[in-house]
mmCIF file with all atom_site columns, C-alpha atoms in Angstrom:
data_model
loop_
_atom_site.group_PDB
_atom_site.id
_atom_site.type_symbol
_atom_site.label_atom_id
_atom_site.label_alt_id
_atom_site.label_comp_id
_atom_site.label_asym_id
_atom_site.label_entity_id
_atom_site.label_seq_id
_atom_site.pdbx_PDB_ins_code
_atom_site.Cartn_x
_atom_site.Cartn_y
_atom_site.Cartn_z
_atom_site.occupancy
_atom_site.B_iso_or_equiv
_atom_site.pdbx_formal_charge
_atom_site.auth_seq_id
_atom_site.auth_comp_id
_atom_site.auth_asym_id
_atom_site.auth_atom_id
_atom_site.pdbx_PDB_model_num
ATOM 1  C CA . MET H 1 1  ? -26.992 -45.634 5.626   1.00 79.00 ? 1  MET H CA 1
ATOM 2  C CA . LEU H 1 2  ? -28.406 -42.210 6.437   1.00 76.00 ? 2  LEU H CA 1
ATOM 3  C CA . ARG H 1 3  ? -28.741 -43.191 10.086  1.00 80.00 ? 3  ARG H CA 1
ATOM 4  C CA . ASN H 1 4  ? -25.036 -44.094 10.170  1.00 80.00 ? 4  ASN H CA 1
ATOM 5  C CA . LEU H 1 5  ? -24.075 -40.743 8.681   1.00 75.00 ? 5  LEU H CA 1
ATOM 6  C CA . LEU H 1 6  ? -26.201 -38.875 11.215  1.00 76.00 ? 6  LEU H CA 1
ATOM 7  C CA . ALA H 1 7  ? -24.643 -40.843 14.070  1.00 78.00 ? 7  ALA H CA 1
ATOM 8  C CA . LEU H 1 8  ? -21.155 -40.129 12.734  1.00 76.00 ? 8  LEU H CA 1
ATOM 9  C CA . ARG H 1 9  ? -21.983 -36.433 12.496  1.00 77.00 ? 9  ARG H CA 1
ATOM 10 C CA . GLN H 1 10 ? -23.162 -36.370 16.118  1.00 75.00 ? 10 GLN H CA 1
ATOM 11 C CA . ILE H 1 11 ? -20.034 -38.145 17.323  1.00 72.00 ? 11 ILE H CA 1
ATOM 12 C CA . ALA H 1 12 ? -17.797 -35.769 15.386  1.00 71.00 ? 12 ALA H CA 1
ATOM 13 C CA . GLN H 1 13 ? -19.591 -32.714 16.764  1.00 69.00 ? 13 GLN H CA 1
ATOM 14 C CA . ARG H 1 14 ? -19.338 -33.950 20.318  1.00 61.00 ? 14 ARG H CA 1
ATOM 15 C CA . THR H 1 15 ? -15.658 -34.770 19.966  1.00 54.00 ? 15 THR H CA 1
ATOM 16 C CA . ILE H 1 16 ? -14.778 -31.392 18.519  1.00 57.00 ? 16 ILE H CA 1
ATOM 17 C CA . SER H 1 17 ? -16.945 -29.335 20.837  1.00 52.00 ? 17 SER H CA 1
ATOM 18 C CA . THR H 1 18 ? -15.821 -30.996 24.069  1.00 57.00 ? 18 THR H CA 1
ATOM 19 C CA . ALA H 1 19 ? -12.107 -31.142 23.313  1.00 58.00 ? 19 ALA H CA 1
ATOM 20 C CA . SER H 1 20 ? -9.987  -28.893 25.471  1.00 66.00 ? 20 SER H CA 1
ATOM 21 C CA . ARG H 1 21 ? -8.543  -25.945 23.600  1.00 67.00 ? 21 ARG H CA 1
ATOM 22 C CA . ARG H 1 22 ? -4.832  -25.403 23.441  1.00 76.00 ? 22 ARG H CA 1
ATOM 23 C CA . GLN H 1 23 ? -3.824  -22.147 25.094  1.00 84.00 ? 23 GLN H CA 1
ATOM 24 C CA . PHE H 1 24 ? -1.433  -19.834 23.275  1.00 86.00 ? 24 PHE H CA 1
ATOM 25 C CA . GLU H 1 25 ? 0.699   -17.123 24.766  1.00 90.00 ? 25 GLU H CA 1
ATOM 26 C CA . ASN H 1 26 ? -0.381  -13.604 23.847  1.00 92.00 ? 26 ASN H CA 1
ATOM 27 C CA . LYS H 1 27 ? 2.382   -12.270 21.589  1.00 92.00 ? 27 LYS H CA 1
ATOM 28 C CA . VAL H 1 28 ? 0.663   -9.028  20.608  1.00 93.00 ? 28 VAL H CA 1
ATOM 29 C CA . PRO H 1 29 ? 2.670   -6.766  22.974  1.00 93.00 ? 29 PRO H CA 1
ATOM 30 C CA . GLU H 1 30 ? 5.946   -8.206  21.645  1.00 92.00 ? 30 GLU H CA 1
ATOM 31 C CA . LYS H 1 31 ? 4.859   -7.662  18.045  1.00 90.00 ? 31 LYS H CA 1
ATOM 32 C CA . GLN H 1 32 ? 3.722   -4.121  18.857  1.00 92.00 ? 32 GLN H CA 1
ATOM 33 C CA . LYS H 1 33 ? 7.159   -3.292  20.267  1.00 93.00 ? 33 LYS H CA 1
ATOM 34 C CA . LEU H 1 34 ? 8.839   -4.800  17.201  1.00 90.00 ? 34 LEU H CA 1
ATOM 35 C CA . PHE H 1 35 ? 6.737   -2.863  14.714  1.00 91.00 ? 35 PHE H CA 1
ATOM 36 C CA . GLN H 1 36 ? 6.848   0.428   16.661  1.00 92.00 ? 36 GLN H CA 1
ATOM 37 C CA . GLU H 1 37 ? 10.674  0.560   16.775  1.00 91.00 ? 37 GLU H CA 1
ATOM 38 C CA . ASP H 1 38 ? 12.171  3.405   14.779  1.00 92.00 ? 38 ASP H CA 1
ATOM 39 C CA . ASN H 1 39 ? 15.094  1.556   13.200  1.00 91.00 ? 39 ASN H CA 1
ATOM 40 C CA . GLY H 1 40 ? 14.772  2.666   9.579   1.00 91.00 ? 40 GLY H CA 1
ATOM 41 C CA . ILE H 1 41 ? 13.389  -0.650  8.318   1.00 90.00 ? 41 ILE H CA 1
ATOM 42 C CA . PRO H 1 42 ? 10.106  -0.370  6.373   1.00 90.00 ? 42 PRO H CA 1
ATOM 43 C CA . VAL H 1 43 ? 7.158   -1.824  8.260   1.00 90.00 ? 43 VAL H CA 1
ATOM 44 C CA . HIS H 1 44 ? 6.502   -4.441  5.577   1.00 89.00 ? 44 HIS H CA 1
ATOM 45 C CA . LEU H 1 45 ? 9.981   -5.909  6.195   1.00 89.00 ? 45 LEU H CA 1
ATOM 46 C CA . LYS H 1 46 ? 10.140  -5.750  10.007  1.00 90.00 ? 46 LYS H CA 1
ATOM 47 C CA . GLY H 1 47 ? 8.817   -9.301  10.380  1.00 89.00 ? 47 GLY H CA 1
ATOM 48 C CA . GLY H 1 48 ? 12.178  -10.783 9.455   1.00 90.00 ? 48 GLY H CA 1
ATOM 49 C CA . VAL H 1 49 ? 13.347  -13.218 6.798   1.00 94.00 ? 49 VAL H CA 1
ATOM 50 C CA . ALA H 1 50 ? 9.861   -14.488 5.962   1.00 93.00 ? 50 ALA H CA 1
ATOM 51 C CA . ASP H 1 51 ? 8.665   -10.958 5.191   1.00 92.00 ? 51 ASP H CA 1
ATOM 52 C CA . ALA H 1 52 ? 11.715  -10.282 3.026   1.00 94.00 ? 52 ALA H CA 1
ATOM 53 C CA . LEU H 1 53 ? 11.174  -13.495 1.064   1.00 96.00 ? 53 LEU H CA 1
ATOM 54 C CA . LEU H 1 54 ? 7.480   -12.760 0.571   1.00 96.00 ? 54 LEU H CA 1
ATOM 55 C CA . TYR H 1 55 ? 8.309   -9.225  -0.536  1.00 95.00 ? 55 TYR H CA 1
ATOM 56 C CA . ARG H 1 56 ? 10.913  -10.395 -3.055  1.00 96.00 ? 56 ARG H CA 1
ATOM 57 C CA . ALA H 1 57 ? 8.648   -13.136 -4.403  1.00 98.00 ? 57 ALA H CA 1
ATOM 58 C CA . THR H 1 58 ? 5.824   -10.623 -4.816  1.00 97.00 ? 58 THR H CA 1
ATOM 59 C CA . MET H 1 59 ? 8.089   -8.196  -6.641  1.00 98.00 ? 59 MET H CA 1
ATOM 60 C CA . MET H 1 60 ? 9.406   -10.938 -8.942  1.00 98.00 ? 60 MET H CA 1
ATOM 61 C CA . LEU H 1 61 ? 5.875   -12.083 -9.773  1.00 99.00 ? 61 LEU H CA 1
ATOM 62 C CA . THR H 1 62 ? 4.782   -8.496  -10.381 1.00 99.00 ? 62 THR H CA 1
ATOM 63 C CA . VAL H 1 63 ? 7.691   -7.670  -12.676 1.00 99.00 ? 63 VAL H CA 1
ATOM 64 C CA . GLY H 1 64 ? 7.435   -11.022 -14.456 1.00 99.00 ? 64 GLY H CA 1
ATOM 65 C CA . GLY H 1 65 ? 3.682   -10.688 -14.919 1.00 98.00 ? 65 GLY H CA 1
ATOM 66 C CA . THR H 1 66 ? 4.032   -7.156  -16.255 1.00 99.00 ? 66 THR H CA 1
ATOM 67 C CA . ALA H 1 67 ? 6.731   -8.234  -18.717 1.00 99.00 ? 67 ALA H CA 1
ATOM 68 C CA . TYR H 1 68 ? 4.618   -11.185 -19.856 1.00 99.00 ? 68 TYR H CA 1
ATOM 69 C CA . ALA H 1 69 ? 1.558   -8.959  -20.319 1.00 99.00 ? 69 ALA H CA 1
ATOM 70 C CA . MET H 1 70 ? 3.598   -6.493  -22.392 1.00 98.00 ? 70 MET H CA 1
ATOM 71 C CA . TYR H 1 71 ? 4.962   -9.341  -24.502 1.00 98.00 ? 71 TYR H CA 1
ATOM 72 C CA . GLN H 1 72 ? 1.463   -10.722 -25.114 1.00 97.00 ? 72 GLN H CA 1
ATOM 73 C CA . LEU H 1 73 ? 0.203   -7.257  -26.065 1.00 97.00 ? 73 LEU H CA 1
ATOM 74 C CA . ALA H 1 74 ? 3.080   -6.891  -28.539 1.00 95.00 ? 74 ALA H CA 1
ATOM 75 C CA . VAL H 1 75 ? 2.372   -10.325 -30.041 1.00 93.00 ? 75 VAL H CA 1
ATOM 76 C CA . ALA H 1 76 ? -1.355  -9.575  -30.296 1.00 93.00 ? 76 ALA H CA 1
ATOM 77 C CA . SER H 1 77 ? -0.766  -6.185  -31.937 1.00 95.00 ? 77 SER H CA 1
ATOM 78 C CA . PHE H 1 78 ? 1.022   -7.716  -34.934 1.00 90.00 ? 78 PHE H CA 1
ATOM 79 C CA . PRO H 1 79 ? -1.250  -10.137 -36.816 1.00 84.00 ? 79 PRO H CA 1
ATOM 80 C CA . LYS H 1 80 ? 0.239   -13.260 -38.376 1.00 84.00 ? 80 LYS H CA 1
ATOM 81 C CA . LYS H 1 81 ? 0.917   -13.046 -42.090 1.00 83.00 ? 81 LYS H CA 1
ATOM 82 C CA . GLN H 1 82 ? -1.293  -15.139 -44.347 1.00 81.00 ? 82 GLN H CA 1
ATOM 83 C CA . ASP H 1 83 ? 0.602   -17.096 -47.028 1.00 68.00 ? 83 ASP H CA 1
#
């Protein structure tokens, strides 16, 4: 059993290490131009729709979490009445 696992590990390593890598185009200069433009948009929103959605989701979670924390503090500050 152990011998089979060792053989499988060797095969997996060989397959991964000898596979040809996919080449990607360097997009850094394009992104640098985009983020260096002086168009009045904050840098955290210059990435487009995805950045705007992430920003709004983060703000909603922040405001919601703060409201929930305040609510829990208010509930915890008033002890339940014993009958």
